[in-house]
Coordinates of C-alpha atoms in Angstrom, one line a residue:
M1139 CA 22.5 -26.3 17.2
K1140 CA 20.8 -25.5 13.9
L1141 CA 22.1 -24.0 10.8
R1142 CA 21.6 -20.3 10.6
L1143 CA 20.6 -18.2 7.6
E1144 CA 21.9 -14.6 7.6
S1145 CA 20.2 -12.3 5.2
F1146 CA 21.0 -8.8 6.4
G1147 CA 24.2 -7.7 4.9
E1148 CA 25.8 -10.7 3.2
L1149 CA 23.5 -13.6 2.3
R1150 CA 25.1 -16.8 3.8
L1151 CA 24.4 -20.0 5.7
I1152 CA 26.3 -20.6 8.9
D1153 CA 27.0 -24.1 10.2
P1154 CA 26.5 -25.2 13.9
A1155 CA 30.2 -24.5 14.5
G1156 CA 29.7 -20.9 13.5
K1157 CA 31.5 -21.1 10.1
P1158 CA 30.1 -20.2 6.7
A1159 CA 28.6 -23.3 4.9
A1160 CA 28.7 -23.5 1.1
F1161 CA 25.2 -23.3 -0.5
P1162 CA 24.0 -22.2 -4.0
E1163 CA 23.2 -18.5 -3.8
K1164 CA 19.9 -18.9 -5.8
G1165 CA 18.9 -21.5 -3.3
L1166 CA 19.5 -19.2 -0.3
L1167 CA 17.6 -16.4 -2.2
A1168 CA 14.7 -18.8 -2.7
I1169 CA 14.7 -19.7 1.0
C1170 CA 14.5 -15.9 1.9
Y1171 CA 11.7 -15.3 -0.6
L1172 CA 9.6 -18.3 0.5
L1173 CA 10.2 -17.7 4.2
D1174 CA 9.1 -14.1 3.9
R1175 CA 6.0 -15.2 2.0
D1176 CA 5.2 -17.9 4.7
L1177 CA 5.8 -15.4 7.5
R1178 CA 3.3 -12.9 6.1
E1179 CA 0.8 -15.2 4.4
G1180 CA 0.9 -18.4 6.6
A1181 CA 3.4 -21.2 6.7
G1182 CA 3.4 -24.5 4.9
S1183 CA 2.0 -23.5 1.4
E1184 CA 3.7 -24.9 -1.7
F1185 CA 4.9 -22.3 -4.2
P1186 CA 4.8 -23.1 -8.0
R1187 CA 8.1 -23.9 -9.6
S1188 CA 7.3 -21.7 -12.6
A1189 CA 6.6 -18.7 -10.4
L1190 CA 9.9 -19.2 -8.5
A1191 CA 11.8 -19.5 -11.8
R1192 CA 10.3 -16.2 -13.1
F1193 CA 11.2 -14.5 -9.8
L1194 CA 14.8 -15.7 -9.9
W1195 CA 15.6 -15.1 -13.6
D1196 CA 13.2 -12.6 -15.2
S1197 CA 13.2 -14.3 -18.7
H1198 CA 10.3 -14.5 -21.2
D1199 CA 11.7 -17.8 -22.4
N1200 CA 9.9 -20.3 -20.2
S1201 CA 12.0 -23.3 -21.3
D1202 CA 15.2 -21.4 -20.5
I1203 CA 14.3 -20.4 -17.0
M1204 CA 12.8 -23.8 -16.2
A1205 CA 16.1 -25.4 -17.3
N1206 CA 18.0 -22.9 -15.0
L1207 CA 15.6 -23.9 -12.1
R1208 CA 16.2 -27.6 -12.6
K1209 CA 20.0 -27.1 -12.5
T1210 CA 19.7 -25.1 -9.3
I1211 CA 17.4 -27.7 -7.7
S1212 CA 19.9 -30.4 -8.5
R1213 CA 22.8 -28.4 -6.9
V1214 CA 20.6 -27.6 -3.8
Q1215 CA 19.5 -31.2 -3.3
A1216 CA 23.1 -32.4 -3.6
R1217 CA 24.3 -29.9 -1.0
Q1218 CA 21.4 -30.7 1.3
T1219 CA 22.3 -34.3 1.2
Q1220 CA 25.9 -33.4 2.2
L1221 CA 24.6 -31.2 5.1
G1222 CA 22.2 -34.0 6.2
T1223 CA 19.1 -31.7 6.3
E1224 CA 16.4 -30.3 4.0
L1225 CA 16.0 -26.5 3.9
L1226 CA 13.9 -26.7 0.7
I1227 CA 11.5 -29.4 -0.2
F1228 CA 10.8 -29.9 -3.9
T1229 CA 7.8 -31.7 -5.5
A1230 CA 7.1 -32.3 -9.2
T1231 CA 5.3 -28.9 -9.5
G1232 CA 6.3 -26.8 -6.5
V1233 CA 8.7 -26.0 -3.7
R1234 CA 8.3 -25.4 0.0
V1235 CA 10.6 -24.0 2.7
R1236 CA 11.2 -25.8 6.0
P1237 CA 11.6 -23.0 8.6
D1238 CA 12.1 -25.6 11.4
A1239 CA 15.3 -26.8 9.8
F1240 CA 17.3 -23.6 10.4
A1241 CA 17.3 -20.4 12.4
G1242 CA 17.5 -17.0 10.7
D1243 CA 17.5 -13.2 11.2
L1244 CA 14.5 -12.8 8.9
S1245 CA 12.3 -14.8 11.3
E1246 CA 13.6 -12.6 14.2
L1247 CA 11.8 -9.6 12.7
V1248 CA 8.5 -11.2 13.8
N1249 CA 7.1 -10.0 17.1
H1250 CA 8.1 -11.9 20.2
D1251 CA 5.4 -11.9 22.8
S1252 CA 8.0 -11.8 25.6
D1253 CA 9.5 -8.5 24.3
D1254 CA 8.7 -5.2 25.9
A1255 CA 8.7 -2.1 23.7
L1256 CA 12.4 -1.3 24.3
G1257 CA 13.4 -4.9 24.0
K1258 CA 11.7 -5.2 20.6
L1259 CA 13.4 -2.0 19.4
R1260 CA 16.8 -3.3 20.6
R1261 CA 16.3 -6.5 18.7
L1262 CA 15.2 -4.7 15.5
V1263 CA 18.1 -2.2 15.7
T1264 CA 20.6 -5.1 16.0
I1265 CA 19.1 -6.9 12.9
L1266 CA 18.7 -3.8 10.8
R1267 CA 22.1 -2.4 11.1
Q1268 CA 22.8 -3.6 7.6
D1269 CA 20.4 -3.6 4.6
F1270 CA 18.5 -6.7 3.7
L1271 CA 20.5 -8.8 1.1
A1272 CA 23.0 -5.9 0.7
G1273 CA 25.7 -8.2 -0.7
L1274 CA 23.5 -10.1 -3.1
A1275 CA 24.9 -10.3 -6.7
D1276 CA 23.3 -11.2 -10.0
Q1277 CA 19.8 -9.9 -9.3
S1278 CA 16.9 -10.1 -11.6
V1279 CA 14.5 -7.1 -12.0
G1280 CA 11.9 -9.0 -10.0
T1281 CA 14.4 -9.7 -7.3
R1282 CA 15.5 -6.1 -7.1
Q1283 CA 11.9 -4.9 -6.8
W1284 CA 11.2 -7.4 -4.1
I1285 CA 14.3 -6.5 -2.1
A1286 CA 13.4 -2.8 -2.3
G1287 CA 9.9 -3.5 -1.1
Q1288 CA 11.3 -5.6 1.8
R1289 CA 13.6 -2.8 2.8
D1290 CA 10.7 -0.3 2.8
R1291 CA 8.7 -2.7 5.0
H1292 CA 11.6 -3.2 7.4
M1293 CA 12.0 0.5 7.9
A1294 CA 8.3 0.8 8.5
I1295 CA 8.5 -1.9 11.2
L1296 CA 11.4 0.0 12.8
V1297 CA 9.6 3.3 12.7
D1298 CA 6.6 1.7 14.4
A1299 CA 8.8 0.1 17.0
L1300 CA 10.5 3.4 17.7
K1301 CA 7.2 5.3 18.2
T1302 CA 6.0 2.6 20.6
A1303 CA 9.3 2.6 22.6
L1304 CA 9.5 6.4 22.9
P1305 CA 7.2 6.8 26.0
A1306 CA 9.2 4.1 27.8
A1307 CA 12.6 5.6 27.3
R1308 CA 14.0 7.0 30.6
S1309 CA 17.6 5.9 31.2
R1310 CA 20.8 7.0 29.4
E1311 CA 20.9 3.5 27.9
D1312 CA 17.4 3.9 26.6
V1313 CA 18.2 7.3 25.1
S1314 CA 21.2 5.8 23.3
L1315 CA 19.0 3.1 21.8
I1316 CA 16.4 5.6 20.7
K1317 CA 19.2 7.6 19.0
E1318 CA 20.6 4.6 17.2
A1319 CA 17.2 3.6 15.9
A1320 CA 16.5 7.1 14.7
L1321 CA 19.9 7.4 13.0
R1322 CA 19.2 4.2 11.1
I1323 CA 15.9 5.6 9.9
F1324 CA 17.5 9.0 9.2
R1325 CA 19.9 7.2 6.8
E1326 CA 17.0 6.2 4.6
A1327 CA 14.7 9.2 5.2
P1328 CA 16.8 12.3 6.1
D1329 CA 13.8 14.6 5.3
D1330 CA 11.6 13.0 8.0
E1331 CA 10.8 15.8 10.3
N1332 CA 9.7 13.5 13.2
I1333 CA 12.9 11.6 13.1
R1334 CA 14.9 14.8 13.1
R1335 CA 13.0 15.9 16.3
I1336 CA 13.7 12.6 18.0
L1337 CA 17.4 12.8 17.1
L1338 CA 17.6 16.4 18.3
D1339 CA 16.1 15.5 21.7
A1340 CA 18.4 12.5 22.1
Y1341 CA 21.5 14.5 21.2
E1342 CA 20.4 17.3 23.5
S1343 CA 19.9 15.0 26.4
E1344 CA 23.5 13.7 25.9
G1345 CA 24.9 17.3 25.7
Q1346 CA 25.8 16.8 22.0
L1347 CA 23.6 19.3 20.3
E1348 CA 26.4 20.5 18.1
K1349 CA 26.5 16.9 16.5
A1350 CA 22.8 17.1 15.7
R1351 CA 23.3 20.5 14.1
R1352 CA 26.2 19.3 11.9
L1353 CA 24.3 16.1 11.0
F1354 CA 21.2 18.0 9.8
E1355 CA 23.1 20.7 8.0
T1356 CA 25.3 18.1 6.2
S1357 CA 22.2 16.4 5.0
K1358 CA 20.5 19.6 3.9
Y1359 CA 23.5 21.0 2.0
Q1360 CA 24.3 17.8 0.1
L1361 CA 21.4 18.6 -2.1
E1362 CA 22.0 22.4 -2.2
S1363 CA 25.7 22.0 -3.1
K1364 CA 24.8 19.8 -6.1
F1365 CA 23.2 22.8 -7.8
D1366 CA 24.6 26.3 -7.4
I1367 CA 21.5 28.5 -7.8
G1368 CA 22.2 31.2 -5.2
L1369 CA 20.3 30.3 -2.0
D1370 CA 19.3 33.2 0.2
V1371 CA 21.9 33.4 3.0
Q1372 CA 19.6 35.6 5.1
A1373 CA 16.8 33.1 4.8
L1374 CA 19.2 30.3 5.8
A1375 CA 20.2 32.2 8.9
E1376 CA 16.6 32.6 9.9
V1377 CA 16.0 28.9 9.6
R1378 CA 19.1 28.2 11.7
K1379 CA 17.4 30.1 14.5
I1380 CA 15.2 27.1 15.1
F1381 CA 18.2 25.4 16.8
A1382 CA 18.8 28.4 19.1
G1383 CA 16.7 27.0 21.9
G1384 CA 17.8 23.4 21.4
Q1385 CA 14.9 22.2 19.3
P1386 CA 12.8 23.3 16.4
A1387 CA 10.2 26.0 17.3
Q1388 CA 7.3 23.8 16.3
S1389 CA 8.7 20.6 17.8
V1390 CA 6.4 18.6 20.1
A1391 CA 8.0 17.7 23.4
M1392 CA 9.3 14.1 23.5
P1393 CA 9.4 11.9 26.5
L1394 CA 13.2 12.1 26.7
S1395 CA 13.0 15.6 28.1
D1396 CA 9.9 16.1 30.1
G1397 CA 7.8 13.0 29.9
D1398 CA 5.2 14.4 27.5
V1399 CA 4.3 12.0 24.6
R1400 CA 3.2 12.9 21.1
V1401 CA 0.3 10.6 20.3
P1402 CA 0.5 9.4 16.7
G1403 CA -2.6 10.2 14.6
P1404 CA -4.5 7.6 12.6
L1405 CA -2.9 6.0 9.6
P1406 CA -3.6 7.6 6.3
R1407 CA -6.4 5.8 4.3
L1408 CA -5.7 4.8 0.7
V1409 CA -8.4 3.6 -1.8
L1410 CA -7.5 1.9 -5.0
L1411 CA -10.3 2.6 -7.5
P1412 CA -10.7 -0.1 -10.3
P1413 CA -11.2 1.1 -13.9
G1414 CA -14.7 2.2 -14.9
E1415 CA -16.9 0.7 -17.6
T1416 CA -15.2 0.0 -20.9
D1417 CA -15.6 -2.0 -24.0
V1418 CA -12.1 -3.5 -24.3
G1419 CA -13.0 -7.1 -23.9
A1420 CA -11.6 -9.1 -21.0
L1421 CA -9.2 -6.3 -19.9
P1422 CA -11.5 -4.9 -17.2
M1423 CA -11.7 -8.2 -15.4
L1424 CA -7.9 -8.7 -15.5
S1425 CA -7.1 -5.1 -14.5
E1426 CA -9.6 -5.3 -11.6
A1427 CA -7.8 -8.5 -10.5
L1428 CA -4.5 -6.7 -10.8
I1429 CA -5.7 -3.8 -8.6
E1430 CA -7.0 -6.3 -6.1
D1431 CA -3.5 -7.9 -6.0
V1432 CA -2.0 -4.5 -5.3
T1433 CA -4.6 -3.9 -2.5
I1434 CA -3.8 -7.3 -0.9
G1435 CA -0.1 -6.6 -1.1
L1436 CA -0.5 -3.2 0.6
C1437 CA -2.5 -4.7 3.5
A1438 CA 0.8 -6.1 4.8
L1439 CA 2.1 -2.6 5.5
N1440 CA 1.6 -0.8 8.8
T1441 CA 2.1 2.7 7.4
V1442 CA -1.2 3.0 5.5
S1443 CA -4.8 1.8 6.0
V1444 CA -6.2 0.3 2.7
V1445 CA -9.9 0.4 1.9
A1446 CA -11.2 -3.0 1.0
P1447 CA -11.7 -3.8 -2.8
H1448 CA -15.5 -4.1 -2.4
T1449 CA -15.9 -0.6 -1.0
A1450 CA -13.3 0.7 -3.5
A1451 CA -15.4 -0.7 -6.4
R1452 CA -18.6 0.9 -5.1
I1453 CA -16.8 4.3 -4.7
A1454 CA -15.5 4.0 -8.3
R1455 CA -19.1 3.4 -9.6
N1456 CA -20.7 6.2 -7.6
A1457 CA -21.6 9.4 -9.5
D1458 CA -20.4 11.5 -6.5
R1459 CA -17.2 9.7 -5.6
T1460 CA -15.7 13.0 -4.1
E1461 CA -18.4 13.0 -1.4
L1462 CA -17.8 9.4 -0.6
I1463 CA -14.1 9.9 -0.4
L1464 CA -14.7 12.8 2.1
R1465 CA -17.2 10.8 4.1
H1466 CA -14.9 7.9 4.6
S1467 CA -11.9 10.1 5.5
I1468 CA -9.8 8.9 2.6
T1469 CA -6.4 10.6 2.3
Y1470 CA -5.1 9.1 -0.9
V1471 CA -6.8 7.9 -4.1
L1472 CA -5.2 5.6 -6.7
D1473 CA -7.3 6.4 -9.8
T1474 CA -7.0 3.9 -12.6
R1475 CA -8.2 4.1 -16.3
L1476 CA -7.9 1.7 -19.2
T1477 CA -6.5 3.3 -22.3
D1478 CA -6.2 2.2 -25.9
R1479 CA -3.9 4.2 -28.2
A1480 CA -3.5 2.9 -31.7
G1481 CA -4.1 -0.6 -30.4
N1482 CA -1.7 -0.3 -27.5
R1483 CA -3.8 -1.1 -24.4
A1484 CA -2.6 0.1 -21.1
L1485 CA -3.6 0.7 -17.5
F1486 CA -3.0 4.3 -16.4
V1487 CA -2.7 4.9 -12.7
Q1488 CA -2.2 8.1 -10.7
L1489 CA -1.9 8.6 -7.0
I1490 CA -3.8 11.7 -5.8
H1491 CA -3.8 13.4 -2.4
A1492 CA -7.5 13.8 -1.7
G1493 CA -7.2 17.0 0.4
S1494 CA -5.3 19.0 -2.3
D1495 CA -6.1 17.2 -5.5
E1496 CA -2.3 17.0 -6.0
V1497 CA -1.1 14.3 -8.4
I1498 CA 1.8 12.7 -6.5
W1499 CA 2.7 9.9 -8.9
A1500 CA 1.5 8.5 -12.2
E1501 CA 2.5 5.6 -14.5
R1502 CA 1.3 3.7 -17.5
F1503 CA 1.5 -0.2 -17.6
S1504 CA 1.1 -2.2 -20.8
L1505 CA -1.9 -4.6 -20.7
E1506 CA -1.2 -6.6 -23.8
K1507 CA -3.0 -9.9 -23.5
Y1508 CA -0.1 -12.3 -22.7
E1509 CA 1.9 -9.7 -20.9
L1510 CA -0.8 -9.0 -18.3
I1511 CA -1.6 -12.7 -17.8
S1512 CA 2.0 -13.7 -17.2
H1513 CA 3.2 -10.5 -15.4
R1514 CA 0.2 -9.5 -13.4
R1515 CA 1.8 -10.2 -10.1
D1516 CA 5.1 -8.4 -11.1
I1517 CA 3.1 -5.3 -12.1
A1518 CA 1.2 -5.5 -8.8
R1519 CA 4.4 -5.7 -6.8
Q1520 CA 5.8 -2.7 -8.7
I1521 CA 2.6 -0.6 -8.1
A1522 CA 2.5 -1.6 -4.4
R1523 CA 6.1 -0.7 -3.9
E1524 CA 5.7 2.7 -5.6
L1525 CA 2.6 3.4 -3.6
A1526 CA 4.2 2.5 -0.3
G1527 CA 7.2 4.8 -1.0
Q1528 CA 5.2 7.7 -2.4
V1529 CA 2.7 7.7 0.5
R1530 CA 5.5 7.5 3.1
R1531 CA 7.4 10.4 1.5
H1532 CA 4.2 12.5 1.3
E1533 CA 3.2 11.7 4.8
T1534 CA 6.6 12.9 6.0
M1535 CA 5.8 16.3 4.5
R1536 CA 2.3 16.3 6.0
D1537 CA 3.5 15.2 9.4
S1538 CA 5.6 18.4 9.7
F1539 CA 2.6 20.5 10.1
E1540 CA -0.6 18.5 10.3
G1541 CA -0.3 18.4 14.1
N1542 CA -1.6 22.0 13.8
S1543 CA -5.0 21.7 12.2
A1544 CA -5.3 25.5 11.8
A1545 CA -2.1 25.6 9.7
Y1546 CA -3.3 22.6 7.6
H1547 CA -6.7 24.2 7.0
S1548 CA -5.2 27.5 5.9
Y1549 CA -2.7 25.8 3.6
L1550 CA -5.4 23.9 1.8
L1551 CA -7.5 27.0 1.4
G1552 CA -4.5 28.8 -0.2
L1553 CA -3.9 25.8 -2.5
R1554 CA -7.5 25.9 -3.6
D1555 CA -7.6 29.6 -4.4
I1556 CA -4.2 29.8 -6.2
K1557 CA -5.6 27.5 -8.9
R1558 CA -7.9 30.2 -10.1
L1559 CA -6.1 32.7 -12.2
A1560 CA -7.8 35.9 -11.0
L1561 CA -6.4 38.6 -8.8
P1562 CA -9.0 38.4 -6.0
D1563 CA -8.4 34.6 -5.7
V1564 CA -4.6 35.1 -5.8
R1565 CA -4.8 37.6 -3.0
R1566 CA -7.1 35.4 -1.0
S1567 CA -4.7 32.6 -1.5
R1568 CA -1.8 34.8 -0.2
K1569 CA -3.7 35.6 2.9
A1570 CA -4.4 31.9 3.6
F1571 CA -0.7 31.0 3.1
R1572 CA 0.4 33.8 5.5
E1573 CA -2.1 32.4 8.1
A1574 CA -0.5 28.9 7.7
L1575 CA 2.9 30.4 8.3
Q1576 CA 1.7 32.1 11.5
H1577 CA 1.1 28.7 12.9
S1578 CA 4.2 27.0 11.4
A1579 CA 6.8 29.6 10.3
H1580 CA 9.1 27.3 8.5
F1581 CA 6.5 25.2 6.6
A1582 CA 8.1 24.9 3.2
P1583 CA 4.9 24.2 1.1
A1584 CA 3.3 27.4 2.4
L1585 CA 6.4 29.4 1.7
S1586 CA 6.5 28.1 -1.9
G1587 CA 2.8 28.8 -2.2
L1588 CA 3.3 32.4 -1.1
S1589 CA 6.1 32.7 -3.7
R1590 CA 3.6 31.5 -6.4
T1591 CA 1.0 34.1 -5.4
F1592 CA 3.5 36.9 -6.2
L1593 CA 4.5 35.3 -9.5
V1594 CA 0.8 34.9 -10.6
E1595 CA 0.0 38.5 -9.7
W1596 CA 3.0 39.7 -11.7
L1597 CA 1.7 37.7 -14.7
L1598 CA -1.9 38.9 -14.4
T1599 CA -1.1 42.6 -13.9
A1600 CA 1.5 42.7 -16.7
R1601 CA 2.9 45.9 -15.2
G1602 CA 6.5 44.7 -14.9
D1603 CA 6.5 45.2 -11.1
S1604 CA 10.0 44.1 -10.0
E1605 CA 9.0 44.1 -6.3
L1606 CA 6.6 41.2 -6.9
L1607 CA 9.4 39.1 -8.5
G1608 CA 11.8 40.0 -5.7
L1609 CA 9.2 38.7 -3.1
A1610 CA 8.6 35.6 -5.2
E1611 CA 12.3 34.8 -5.4
D1612 CA 12.8 35.5 -1.6
Y1613 CA 10.0 33.2 -0.5
A1614 CA 11.1 30.5 -3.0
N1615 CA 14.6 30.6 -1.4
R1616 CA 13.1 30.4 2.0
A1617 CA 11.1 27.3 1.0
I1618 CA 14.2 25.6 -0.4
V1619 CA 16.2 26.3 2.8
A1620 CA 13.3 25.1 5.0
D1621 CA 13.1 21.8 3.0
P1622 CA 15.6 21.3 0.1
S1623 CA 14.0 17.9 -0.7
L1624 CA 10.7 19.6 -1.7
A1625 CA 10.3 20.1 -5.5
A1626 CA 7.9 23.0 -5.1
G1627 CA 10.5 25.4 -3.8
F1628 CA 12.8 24.8 -6.8
R1629 CA 9.8 25.2 -9.1
E1630 CA 8.9 28.6 -7.8
L1631 CA 12.6 29.7 -7.8
G1632 CA 12.8 28.6 -11.4
V1633 CA 9.8 30.6 -12.4
A1634 CA 11.0 33.7 -10.5
K1635 CA 14.4 33.4 -12.2
L1636 CA 12.6 33.1 -15.5
Y1637 CA 10.9 36.4 -15.2
L1638 CA 13.9 38.0 -13.7
G1639 CA 15.6 37.2 -17.0
D1640 CA 18.0 34.5 -15.6
L1641 CA 16.9 31.8 -18.1
D1642 CA 19.8 29.5 -17.5
E1643 CA 19.3 29.4 -13.8
S1644 CA 15.6 29.0 -14.3
V1645 CA 16.2 25.9 -16.4
V1646 CA 18.6 24.4 -13.8
A1647 CA 16.1 25.0 -10.9
L1648 CA 13.2 23.5 -12.8
K1649 CA 15.3 20.5 -14.0
L1650 CA 16.1 19.8 -10.4
A1651 CA 12.4 20.1 -9.4
E1652 CA 11.7 17.5 -12.0
E1653 CA 14.5 15.2 -10.8
L1654 CA 13.3 15.6 -7.2
S1655 CA 9.7 14.7 -8.1
P1656 CA 9.4 13.1 -11.6
H1657 CA 5.6 12.9 -11.3
Y1658 CA 5.1 16.4 -10.1
A1659 CA 2.8 17.6 -12.9
D1660 CA 2.8 21.3 -11.8
G1661 CA 6.6 21.4 -11.7
I1662 CA 6.9 19.8 -15.2
A1663 CA 4.3 22.4 -16.5
S1664 CA 6.4 25.2 -15.1
Y1665 CA 9.5 23.6 -16.7
A1666 CA 7.6 23.6 -20.0
D1667 CA 6.8 27.3 -19.6
T1668 CA 10.4 28.2 -19.0
L1669 CA 11.4 26.2 -22.2
V1670 CA 8.9 28.3 -24.1
H1671 CA 10.7 31.5 -22.9
A1672 CA 14.1 29.8 -23.5
S1673 CA 13.1 29.7 -27.2
R1674 CA 12.7 25.9 -27.2
P1675 CA 9.0 25.6 -28.0
A1676 CA 9.2 22.0 -29.3
D1677 CA 10.8 20.8 -26.1
A1678 CA 8.2 22.8 -24.2
L1679 CA 5.4 21.2 -26.0
A1680 CA 6.7 17.7 -25.2
K1681 CA 7.0 18.7 -21.5
I1682 CA 3.6 20.2 -21.2
E1683 CA 2.1 17.1 -22.9
R1684 CA 3.8 15.0 -20.2
A1685 CA 2.3 17.3 -17.5
I1686 CA -1.2 17.0 -19.0
S1687 CA -0.8 13.2 -19.2
L1688 CA -0.1 13.2 -15.4
N1689 CA -2.9 15.6 -14.7
P1690 CA -5.5 14.9 -17.4
L1691 CA -8.3 17.1 -15.9
T1692 CA -6.0 19.9 -17.1
P1693 CA -5.6 23.1 -15.1
T1694 CA -5.9 26.4 -16.9
D1695 CA -2.2 27.4 -16.7
Y1696 CA -1.2 24.1 -18.4
L1697 CA -3.4 24.9 -21.4
W1698 CA -2.0 28.5 -21.4
T1699 CA 1.6 27.1 -21.6
A1700 CA 0.6 24.7 -24.3
A1701 CA -1.0 27.5 -26.3
G1702 CA 2.2 29.6 -25.9
A1703 CA 4.3 26.8 -27.2
N1704 CA 2.1 26.3 -30.2
F1705 CA 2.1 30.0 -30.9
A1706 CA 5.9 30.1 -30.9
L1707 CA 5.9 27.1 -33.3
G1708 CA 3.5 29.0 -35.6
H1709 CA 0.6 26.6 -34.8
Y1710 CA -1.9 29.4 -34.2
A1711 CA -5.1 27.3 -34.7
E1712 CA -3.8 24.7 -32.2
A1713 CA -3.0 27.5 -29.8
L1714 CA -6.6 28.7 -30.0
E1715 CA -7.8 25.2 -29.4
Q1716 CA -5.9 25.0 -26.2
I1717 CA -7.2 28.4 -25.1
S1718 CA -10.8 27.3 -25.9
A1719 CA -10.4 24.4 -23.4
M1720 CA -9.5 26.8 -20.5
D1721 CA -12.2 27.2 -17.8
D1722 CA -11.3 30.9 -17.6
R1723 CA -9.9 32.3 -20.9
T1724 CA -9.5 35.8 -19.7
P1725 CA -5.8 35.5 -18.8
A1726 CA -5.0 34.4 -22.4
D1727 CA -6.9 37.2 -24.1
R1728 CA -3.7 38.8 -25.3
L1729 CA -2.5 35.5 -26.8
S1730 CA -5.9 34.9 -28.4
A1731 CA -5.8 38.4 -30.0
A1732 CA -2.2 37.6 -31.3
C1733 CA -3.3 34.2 -32.7
W1734 CA -6.4 35.5 -34.5
A1735 CA -4.3 38.3 -36.0
M1736 CA -1.7 35.9 -37.3
L1737 CA -4.5 33.8 -38.9
G1738 CA -5.7 37.0 -40.6
D1739 CA -9.1 37.1 -38.7
M1740 CA -9.0 40.7 -37.7
K1741 CA -12.6 40.8 -36.4
N1742 CA -11.8 38.3 -33.7
A1743 CA -8.4 39.8 -33.1
R1744 CA -10.0 43.2 -32.3
I1745 CA -12.6 41.6 -30.0
Y1746 CA -9.9 40.1 -27.8
M1747 CA -7.8 43.3 -28.0
R1748 CA -10.7 45.3 -26.6
K1749 CA -11.2 42.7 -23.8
V1750 CA -7.6 43.2 -22.8
R1751 CA -8.0 47.0 -22.9
E1752 CA -11.1 46.8 -20.6
I1753 CA -9.0 45.2 -17.9
Y1754 CA -5.6 46.8 -18.5
P1755 CA -6.3 50.1 -20.2
D1756 CA -2.6 51.2 -20.0
F1757 CA -1.2 48.0 -21.6
D1758 CA 1.8 48.8 -23.8
V1759 CA 3.3 46.2 -26.1
D1760 CA 6.9 47.5 -26.0
K1761 CA 6.8 47.8 -22.2
W1762 CA 5.4 44.3 -21.9
L1763 CA 8.0 42.8 -24.2
S1764 CA 10.8 44.6 -22.4
V1765 CA 10.0 42.7 -19.1
V1766 CA 8.8 39.3 -20.5
P1767 CA 12.1 37.3 -21.2
F1768 CA 12.7 35.5 -24.4
K1769 CA 16.1 34.1 -25.1
E1770 CA 16.0 34.7 -28.8
Q1771 CA 14.9 37.9 -30.5
W1772 CA 12.7 36.2 -33.1
Q1773 CA 10.3 35.3 -30.4
K1774 CA 9.8 38.9 -29.2
E1775 CA 9.4 40.0 -32.8
Q1776 CA 6.8 37.3 -33.4
Y1777 CA 4.7 38.7 -30.5
R1778 CA 5.3 42.3 -31.4
V1779 CA 4.1 41.7 -35.0
A1780 CA 1.1 39.7 -33.8
L1781 CA 0.0 42.2 -31.1
R1782 CA 0.4 45.2 -33.5
K1783 CA -1.7 43.5 -36.1
A1784 CA -4.3 42.9 -33.4
G1785 CA -4.5 46.6 -32.8
F1786 CA -2.4 47.1 -29.7

């Protein structure tokens, strides 16, 4: 009987008698790392000693980590001599694992040809009851990133096996297995609507529907209870109705109840675009290689289809990349740009959902000469891990409604129109969101979109219509109840609370939106707007600059917020610069008039005052200031003085 390496839960080596065998922990970690690499890339290759040392210790001092590696090798070799076997083979420059010298749970994740779908799922559930390397101590940054990536990959394997096994599940024992697998996935992704549906059917078939209800409500309220922002009880009651018939209204029947099978759609396609032409020396070549490393790493996933680097490069160079992205049915785009700010060179990356132009995630990575050369693979692993997680989370949201193409189409139309700050577009957007809800009544993004239409109309009409704000708050609450993990619902609630005068609650809701989605540029922009009204214009300017960095092709409302923050700080010329960059400057005509007046240019101030009067002939300064909330009186007085000077 062979030695056995256990890596799920506690990392340990088990001897043929079934007892734990002493072995250096770094040696066992190296075995796991090299074994995983061989299983995915092909067995037998030698791994450089220097690369292994950087993985294990994360030090910039090469002599220090190589000394650590030599000590570890010495201890490993001594212990292998005592055991009478070689698990790791060391050469002068490299190291190789001997998978034939031991058995291990990591190898058992690999497909067995003899397994049927249910057999494979049963094997995976047994292995994955505990997290990979859950008990490992003294981890380097590189080790933590690798472990997190492995756990994501293991969950993806389990999800795929669960989908494959669903049609074959018939007996009570099969249903129990399906439920155990779904519960394991639910532990990592409680907001996955497909997993919720599977669990609901499984519990229902066992006559334990009440357990499912408690499980889902506990998960939902863990987030809600953390922030007391007054969720709408009536809306919550409406959402609970989806359990009345035993399953969610939009749920697709699962094989557990009537034999019908939901056929999974094609994998989402992801393209990683290399940086465009630049004059910063060798960096383009190195950064393109970095992006290719990320692409290769993502090809190991079974949750996303990655466009090959050659095609990605051609798309990046094409003048009409949007048309190519559409033609090739690409769902996600990782756009990359080289930047050079005061000699600090960096690679800026942002993940965009092609259908909605939504920026899902963005980050900036230093590309200093030696750092990029020595840490290219580390950066590649970090980007690949983030991309895998962000795409999986976003696909969970899309899966909840994309089965209904009509709802999806209506939602995207609403999203497109709401970006234009004009009343006809806002009302057209509202109609589209309502149509989406007719097809999927509890679809949270459409509920939050509907909330936004009422908020934007309230802003554009400047009539102080409290009914519009009430509707905005109501639909924001409904969106939160339908999906409390979605940042957009908290964003709209925060904006509604702002204009209702509840500034403290507004800040809390928008802070939570940012915590739920740190790269949600629209949410951060709304947070900045609230900070302007909370009489914190300097903080607001910092937030809106962060939002603009995430969404550099800047939307009009971002610039409007930036202009408002600059106005409050007395930076009137800077405010006018922001307004001049807006595609449609009409919504900011009041602010333009105020800025010109404060700069003493009464001719321009009067021009913009008349423009406002043409659209809103009954505009009244005092009435407007009575409904627009500012925490401190100085801010109201600043606007009053400016608008009076402008001729209002």
